[in-house]
């Protein structure tokens, strides 16, 4: 499977994730799982997310990836943080890079790792986090693997951004549904008053509004009381 | 009482109540308001003047929020604004 095929498969799976899975955690698991499968040299994969200014590993395929990420957070130095902060892809063999990230390279080498590929998860100008791929190979990842990883990171970032937007939309949807219910109840109460007082809709609203002001209760509560009192009277009459 | 005063009443109450313009519109719509979110934005900035009934609905939506904040109807209704400015057609 080439990078294009990988991308198509990822888009299909990510698309279904957007429709059926609404949690950030599931998205992160999917990104990790797909990366482990699609990037052949990968032996451990993790996703770093930013919590405020503080990076943390939100998901990992193996403990070693999480441990090596944490070495970088502790020392505030390493390819993952460089990718995240500079918005660039880092694809490096570790042995020649010891002068760049000494503590991280020592820890990674001790864990049997030979190279790392870190890709930022970008949405617009903002980095949501980074995708980190560790390999035992002593050489950097191939250009094809780097392309595949970049496509996965791109899709993952898009889904993460959509999950956040979906959360906002869900809240708005609930508020609008509640507003519709309230509007209906107030409409019913106005109808009751229009019949009882033989007045128009504006005057019925004024009656409700004054009752709200007099009793210091929300208009909807006043309307619900009125509807309830009429229903109880009708039930009593049956 | 000028158009400007009406917008100042609404906008300052909205700010104190801690509502976004969209939150206010949802509350207003929920008690029977007829105008669009964009129209409510215009009322808040003073670019347009709400009809008397729509003003009362906005004032009520704000007062409903203030009831949650343990405050008793601080936003005046149109009848308390003397005279409520005429709306140009």
GROMACS .gro file of C-alpha atoms in nm:
model
  327
    1UNK     CA    1   0.000   0.000   0.000
    2UNK     CA    2   0.155   0.335  -0.109
    3UNK     CA    3   0.108   0.671   0.057
    4UNK     CA    4  -0.195   0.751  -0.158
    5UNK     CA    5  -0.366   0.422  -0.070
    6UNK     CA    6  -0.278   0.480   0.296
    7UNK     CA    7  -0.428   0.823   0.275
    8UNK     CA    8  -0.751   0.694   0.120
    9UNK     CA    9  -0.783   0.424   0.388
   10UNK     CA   10  -0.712   0.676   0.660
   11UNK     CA   11  -0.966   0.922   0.524
   12UNK     CA   12  -1.235   0.654   0.514
   13UNK     CA   13  -1.160   0.546   0.871
   14UNK     CA   14  -1.122   0.900   0.999
   15UNK     CA   15  -1.445   0.997   0.823
   16UNK     CA   16  -1.634   0.722   1.000
   17UNK     CA   17  -1.464   0.827   1.324
   18UNK     CA   18  -1.601   1.176   1.283
   19UNK     CA   19  -1.952   1.043   1.233
   20UNK     CA   20  -1.959   0.765   1.487
   21UNK     CA   21  -1.688   0.838   1.746
   22UNK     CA   22  -1.711   1.169   1.917
   23UNK     CA   23  -1.436   1.154   2.167
   24UNK     CA   24  -1.088   1.287   2.143
   25UNK     CA   25  -0.955   0.968   2.302
   26UNK     CA   26  -1.096   0.743   2.031
   27UNK     CA   27  -0.950   0.972   1.764
   28UNK     CA   28  -0.608   0.952   1.927
   29UNK     CA   29  -0.628   0.574   1.946
   30UNK     CA   30  -0.720   0.560   1.580
   31UNK     CA   31  -0.432   0.786   1.476
   32UNK     CA   32  -0.188   0.574   1.679
   33UNK     CA   33  -0.322   0.245   1.547
   34UNK     CA   34  -0.327   0.354   1.183
   35UNK     CA   35   0.024   0.499   1.205
   36UNK     CA   36   0.161   0.179   1.356
   37UNK     CA   37   0.008  -0.016   1.068
   38UNK     CA   38   0.084   0.224   0.781
   39UNK     CA   39   0.445   0.323   0.862
   40UNK     CA   40   0.641   0.001   0.817
   41UNK     CA   41   0.950   0.086   1.026
   42UNK     CA   42   0.742   0.202   1.321
   43UNK     CA   43   0.787   0.003   1.640
   44UNK     CA   44   0.625   0.253   1.877
   45UNK     CA   45   0.396   0.548   1.814
   46UNK     CA   46   0.264   0.825   2.038
   47UNK     CA   47   0.059   1.140   2.011
   48UNK     CA   48   0.161   1.449   2.203
   49UNK     CA   49  -0.104   1.709   2.280
   50UNK     CA   50  -0.061   2.051   2.434
   51UNK     CA   51  -0.249   2.119   2.758
   52UNK     CA   52  -0.203   2.493   2.783
   53UNK     CA   53   0.169   2.532   2.721
   54UNK     CA   54   0.245   2.191   2.873
   55UNK     CA   55   0.290   1.896   2.634
   56UNK     CA   56   0.175   1.551   2.742
   57UNK     CA   57   0.142   1.212   2.577
   58UNK     CA   58  -0.226   1.161   2.516
   59UNK     CA   59  -0.195   0.814   2.364
   60UNK     CA   60   0.080   0.564   2.278
   61UNK     CA   61   0.107   0.221   2.117
   62UNK     CA   62   0.379   0.107   2.360
   63UNK     CA   63   0.510   0.228   2.696
   64UNK     CA   64   0.853   0.295   2.547
   65UNK     CA   65   0.711   0.573   2.327
   66UNK     CA   66   0.547   0.738   2.627
   67UNK     CA   67   0.868   0.707   2.832
   68UNK     CA   68   1.083   0.861   2.559
   69UNK     CA   69   0.829   1.142   2.510
   70UNK     CA   70   0.848   1.212   2.881
   71UNK     CA   71   1.228   1.238   2.869
   72UNK     CA   72   1.177   1.519   2.619
   73UNK     CA   73   0.913   1.697   2.830
   74UNK     CA   74   1.135   1.670   3.138
   75UNK     CA   75   1.443   1.811   2.965
   76UNK     CA   76   1.239   2.050   2.751
   77UNK     CA   77   1.438   1.928   2.453
   78UNK     CA   78   1.393   1.674   2.175
   79UNK     CA   79   1.259   1.615   1.823
   80UNK     CA   80   0.895   1.592   1.930
   81UNK     CA   81   0.906   1.936   2.095
   82UNK     CA   82   1.102   2.080   1.806
   83UNK     CA   83   0.839   1.958   1.558
   84UNK     CA   84   0.562   2.095   1.778
   85UNK     CA   85   0.717   2.435   1.843
   86UNK     CA   86   0.868   2.502   1.502
   87UNK     CA   87   0.586   2.342   1.299
   88UNK     CA   88   0.832   2.131   1.102
   89UNK     CA   89   0.872   1.757   1.037
   90UNK     CA   90   1.174   1.604   1.209
   91UNK     CA   91   1.303   1.283   1.049
   92UNK     CA   92   1.633   1.187   1.209
   93UNK     CA   93   1.870   0.901   1.273
   94UNK     CA   94   1.951   0.924   1.642
   95UNK     CA   95   2.325   0.845   1.658
   96UNK     CA   96   2.432   1.145   1.446
   97UNK     CA   97   2.186   1.370   1.633
   98UNK     CA   98   2.332   1.321   1.981
   99UNK     CA   99   2.474   1.675   1.982
  100UNK     CA  100   2.122   1.813   1.921
  101UNK     CA  101   1.930   1.625   2.189
  102UNK     CA  102   2.189   1.450   2.413
  103UNK     CA  103   1.962   1.325   2.695
  104UNK     CA  104   1.686   1.214   2.465
  105UNK     CA  105   1.924   1.031   2.228
  106UNK     CA  106   2.093   0.852   2.519
  107UNK     CA  107   1.756   0.738   2.657
  108UNK     CA  108   1.624   0.633   2.313
  109UNK     CA  109   1.941   0.446   2.226
  110UNK     CA  110   1.929   0.265   2.560
  111UNK     CA  111   1.574   0.156   2.469
  112UNK     CA  112   1.695   0.013   2.139
  113UNK     CA  113   1.566   0.292   1.914
  114UNK     CA  114   1.766   0.412   1.614
  115UNK     CA  115   1.553   0.684   1.455
  116UNK     CA  116   1.252   0.909   1.510
  117UNK     CA  117   0.996   1.080   1.292
  118UNK     CA  118   0.799   1.363   1.455
  119UNK     CA  119   0.522   1.537   1.262
  120UNK     CA  120   0.327   1.836   1.397
  121UNK     CA  121  -0.056   1.813   1.410
  122UNK     CA  122  -0.142   2.146   1.254
  123UNK     CA  123  -0.475   2.319   1.216
  124UNK     CA  124  -0.431   2.652   1.043
  125UNK     CA  125  -0.149   2.833   1.219
  126UNK     CA  126  -0.186   2.634   1.540
  127UNK     CA  127  -0.011   2.311   1.644
  128UNK     CA  128  -0.253   2.090   1.839
  129UNK     CA  129   0.026   1.845   1.912
  130UNK     CA  130   0.259   1.604   1.738
  131UNK     CA  131   0.270   1.250   1.604
  132UNK     CA  132   0.586   1.067   1.716
  133UNK     CA  133   0.709   0.751   1.547
  134UNK     CA  134   1.001   0.552   1.682
  135UNK     CA  135   1.202   0.292   1.485
  136UNK     CA  136   1.483   0.049   1.561
  137UNK     CA  137   1.642   0.121   1.220
  138UNK     CA  138   1.964   0.322   1.233
  139UNK     CA  139   1.866   0.526   0.925
  140UNK     CA  140   1.600   0.794   0.900
  141UNK     CA  141   1.250   0.694   0.780
  142UNK     CA  142   1.209   0.666   0.401
  143UNK     CA  143   1.052   0.956   0.206
  144UNK     CA  144   0.743   0.738   0.147
  145UNK     CA  145   0.706   0.672   0.518
  146UNK     CA  146   0.747   1.041   0.590
  147UNK     CA  147   0.475   1.122   0.336
  148UNK     CA  148   0.242   0.862   0.489
  149UNK     CA  149   0.305   0.995   0.838
  150UNK     CA  150   0.240   1.352   0.722
  151UNK     CA  151  -0.090   1.247   0.565
  152UNK     CA  152  -0.191   1.068   0.885
  153UNK     CA  153  -0.098   1.371   1.094
  154UNK     CA  154  -0.292   1.599   0.861
  155UNK     CA  155  -0.604   1.384   0.883
  156UNK     CA  156  -0.564   1.336   1.256
  157UNK     CA  157  -0.535   1.711   1.314
  158UNK     CA  158  -0.845   1.772   1.100
  159UNK     CA  159  -1.045   1.517   1.300
  160UNK     CA  160  -0.924   1.658   1.633
  161UNK     CA  161  -1.022   2.008   1.522
  162UNK     CA  162  -1.362   1.875   1.409
  163UNK     CA  163  -1.416   1.691   1.737
  164UNK     CA  164  -1.367   2.019   1.922
  165UNK     CA  165  -1.604   2.197   1.683
  166UNK     CA  166  -1.855   1.911   1.718
  167UNK     CA  167  -1.850   1.954   2.095
  168UNK     CA  168  -1.934   2.323   2.053
  169UNK     CA  169  -2.208   2.241   1.804
  170UNK     CA  170  -2.359   1.979   2.038
  171UNK     CA  171  -2.388   2.234   2.317
  172UNK     CA  172  -2.546   2.487   2.081
  173UNK     CA  173  -2.787   2.224   1.953
  174UNK     CA  174  -2.902   2.145   2.308
  175UNK     CA  175  -2.949   2.517   2.382
  176UNK     CA  176  -3.157   2.564   2.068
  177UNK     CA  177  -3.374   2.260   2.143
  178UNK     CA  178  -3.440   2.397   2.489
  179UNK     CA  179  -3.523   2.738   2.343
  180UNK     CA  180  -3.774   2.577   2.107
  181UNK     CA  181  -3.944   2.396   2.396
  182UNK     CA  182  -3.956   2.716   2.597
  183UNK     CA  183  -4.097   2.908   2.302
  184UNK     CA  184  -4.368   2.649   2.262
  185UNK     CA  185  -4.464   2.665   2.632
  186UNK     CA  186  -4.477   3.043   2.627
  187UNK     CA  187  -4.687   3.026   2.310
  188UNK     CA  188  -4.932   2.793   2.487
  189UNK     CA  189  -4.952   3.024   2.789
  190UNK     CA  190  -5.016   3.323   2.565
  191UNK     CA  191  -5.292   3.128   2.389
  192UNK     CA  192  -5.458   3.054   2.725
  193UNK     CA  193  -5.443   3.421   2.822
  194UNK     CA  194  -5.569   3.543   2.484
  195UNK     CA  195  -5.876   3.326   2.525
  196UNK     CA  196  -5.929   3.402   2.889
  197UNK     CA  197  -5.864   3.777   2.872
  198UNK     CA  198  -5.986   3.823   2.515
  199UNK     CA  199  -5.667   4.005   2.424
  200UNK     CA  200  -5.406   3.987   2.150
  201UNK     CA  201  -5.067   3.810   2.165
  202UNK     CA  202  -4.872   4.123   2.261
  203UNK     CA  203  -5.104   4.193   2.553
  204UNK     CA  204  -5.080   3.828   2.661
  205UNK     CA  205  -4.701   3.859   2.666
  206UNK     CA  206  -4.736   4.176   2.877
  207UNK     CA  207  -4.946   3.986   3.133
  208UNK     CA  208  -4.682   3.713   3.159
  209UNK     CA  209  -4.401   3.969   3.176
  210UNK     CA  210  -4.568   4.160   3.461
  211UNK     CA  211  -4.627   3.835   3.651
  212UNK     CA  212  -4.258   3.752   3.609
  213UNK     CA  213  -4.162   4.095   3.741
  214UNK     CA  214  -4.408   4.078   4.031
  215UNK     CA  215  -4.296   3.733   4.147
  216UNK     CA  216  -3.930   3.759   4.037
  217UNK     CA  217  -3.958   3.435   3.844
  218UNK     CA  218  -3.849   3.353   3.493
  219UNK     CA  219  -4.107   3.402   3.220
  220UNK     CA  220  -4.092   3.033   3.132
  221UNK     CA  221  -4.166   2.930   3.492
  222UNK     CA  222  -4.467   3.163   3.500
  223UNK     CA  223  -4.589   3.017   3.171
  224UNK     CA  224  -4.544   2.658   3.293
  225UNK     CA  225  -4.745   2.732   3.609
  226UNK     CA  226  -5.029   2.873   3.402
  227UNK     CA  227  -5.032   2.571   3.168
  228UNK     CA  228  -5.023   2.334   3.466
  229UNK     CA  229  -5.309   2.512   3.643
  230UNK     CA  230  -5.528   2.490   3.336
  231UNK     CA  231  -5.442   2.121   3.282
  232UNK     CA  232  -5.525   2.041   3.645
  233UNK     CA  233  -5.856   2.222   3.622
  234UNK     CA  234  -5.942   2.031   3.302
  235UNK     CA  235  -5.843   1.700   3.461
  236UNK     CA  236  -6.061   1.782   3.762
  237UNK     CA  237  -6.353   1.853   3.531
  238UNK     CA  238  -6.334   1.517   3.354
  239UNK     CA  239  -3.466   5.886   2.544
  240UNK     CA  240  -3.255   5.819   2.235
  241UNK     CA  241  -3.188   5.512   2.022
  242UNK     CA  242  -2.836   5.524   2.158
  243UNK     CA  243  -2.964   5.490   2.516
  244UNK     CA  244  -3.163   5.179   2.424
  245UNK     CA  245  -2.853   5.010   2.283
  246UNK     CA  246  -2.648   5.113   2.586
  247UNK     CA  247  -2.907   4.958   2.821
  248UNK     CA  248  -2.912   4.631   2.627
  249UNK     CA  249  -2.537   4.605   2.569
  250UNK     CA  250  -2.436   4.693   2.924
  251UNK     CA  251  -2.694   4.447   3.066
  252UNK     CA  252  -2.569   4.176   2.830
  253UNK     CA  253  -2.211   4.234   2.942
  254UNK     CA  254  -2.298   4.236   3.313
  255UNK     CA  255  -2.509   3.921   3.269
  256UNK     CA  256  -2.208   3.749   3.113
  257UNK     CA  257  -2.398   3.648   2.801
  258UNK     CA  258  -2.260   3.637   2.449
  259UNK     CA  259  -2.470   3.799   2.179
  260UNK     CA  260  -2.570   3.447   2.063
  261UNK     CA  261  -2.664   3.344   2.420
  262UNK     CA  262  -2.890   3.648   2.443
  263UNK     CA  263  -3.049   3.571   2.108
  264UNK     CA  264  -3.118   3.209   2.215
  265UNK     CA  265  -3.284   3.332   2.536
  266UNK     CA  266  -3.484   3.593   2.344
  267UNK     CA  267  -3.587   3.341   2.079
  268UNK     CA  268  -3.688   3.099   2.356
  269UNK     CA  269  -3.947   3.341   2.493
  270UNK     CA  270  -4.091   3.431   2.154
  271UNK     CA  271  -3.852   3.685   1.999
  272UNK     CA  272  -3.899   3.728   1.626
  273UNK     CA  273  -3.577   3.894   1.503
  274UNK     CA  274  -3.261   3.729   1.372
  275UNK     CA  275  -2.925   3.702   1.551
  276UNK     CA  276  -2.786   3.966   1.311
  277UNK     CA  277  -3.073   4.203   1.399
  278UNK     CA  278  -3.005   4.154   1.771
  279UNK     CA  279  -2.638   4.237   1.706
  280UNK     CA  280  -2.752   4.560   1.545
  281UNK     CA  281  -2.968   4.645   1.848
  282UNK     CA  282  -2.670   4.589   2.076
  283UNK     CA  283  -2.437   4.810   1.875
  284UNK     CA  284  -2.698   5.079   1.819
  285UNK     CA  285  -2.702   5.027   1.443
  286UNK     CA  286  -3.080   4.967   1.465
  287UNK     CA  287  -3.360   5.017   1.716
  288UNK     CA  288  -3.581   4.721   1.818
  289UNK     CA  289  -3.958   4.757   1.794
  290UNK     CA  290  -4.114   4.807   2.134
  291UNK     CA  291  -4.228   4.444   2.174
  292UNK     CA  292  -3.889   4.308   2.061
  293UNK     CA  293  -3.718   4.539   2.310
  294UNK     CA  294  -3.940   4.404   2.589
  295UNK     CA  295  -3.856   4.047   2.484
  296UNK     CA  296  -3.482   4.128   2.495
  297UNK     CA  297  -3.522   4.298   2.833
  298UNK     CA  298  -3.713   3.992   2.959
  299UNK     CA  299  -3.444   3.752   2.829
  300UNK     CA  300  -3.184   3.956   3.015
  301UNK     CA  301  -3.398   3.975   3.330
  302UNK     CA  302  -3.450   3.597   3.317
  303UNK     CA  303  -3.073   3.562   3.326
  304UNK     CA  304  -3.047   3.813   3.613
  305UNK     CA  305  -3.301   3.609   3.812
  306UNK     CA  306  -3.054   3.319   3.791
  307UNK     CA  307  -2.793   3.561   3.926
  308UNK     CA  308  -3.025   3.648   4.220
  309UNK     CA  309  -3.101   3.996   4.084
  310UNK     CA  310  -3.456   4.122   4.053
  311UNK     CA  311  -3.537   4.257   3.705
  312UNK     CA  312  -3.270   4.530   3.672
  313UNK     CA  313  -3.334   4.586   3.300
  314UNK     CA  314  -3.613   4.840   3.238
  315UNK     CA  315  -3.903   4.756   3.007
  316UNK     CA  316  -4.019   4.987   2.728
  317UNK     CA  317  -4.289   5.135   2.951
  318UNK     CA  318  -4.014   5.238   3.196
  319UNK     CA  319  -3.828   5.422   2.919
  320UNK     CA  320  -4.021   5.740   2.869
  321UNK     CA  321  -4.075   5.792   2.583
  322UNK     CA  322  -3.959   5.477   2.403
  323UNK     CA  323  -3.809   5.608   2.076
  324UNK     CA  324  -4.011   5.572   1.758
  325UNK     CA  325  -3.883   5.302   1.524
  326UNK     CA  326  -3.828   5.418   1.167
  327UNK     CA  327  -3.991   5.188   0.915
   0.00000   0.00000   0.00000
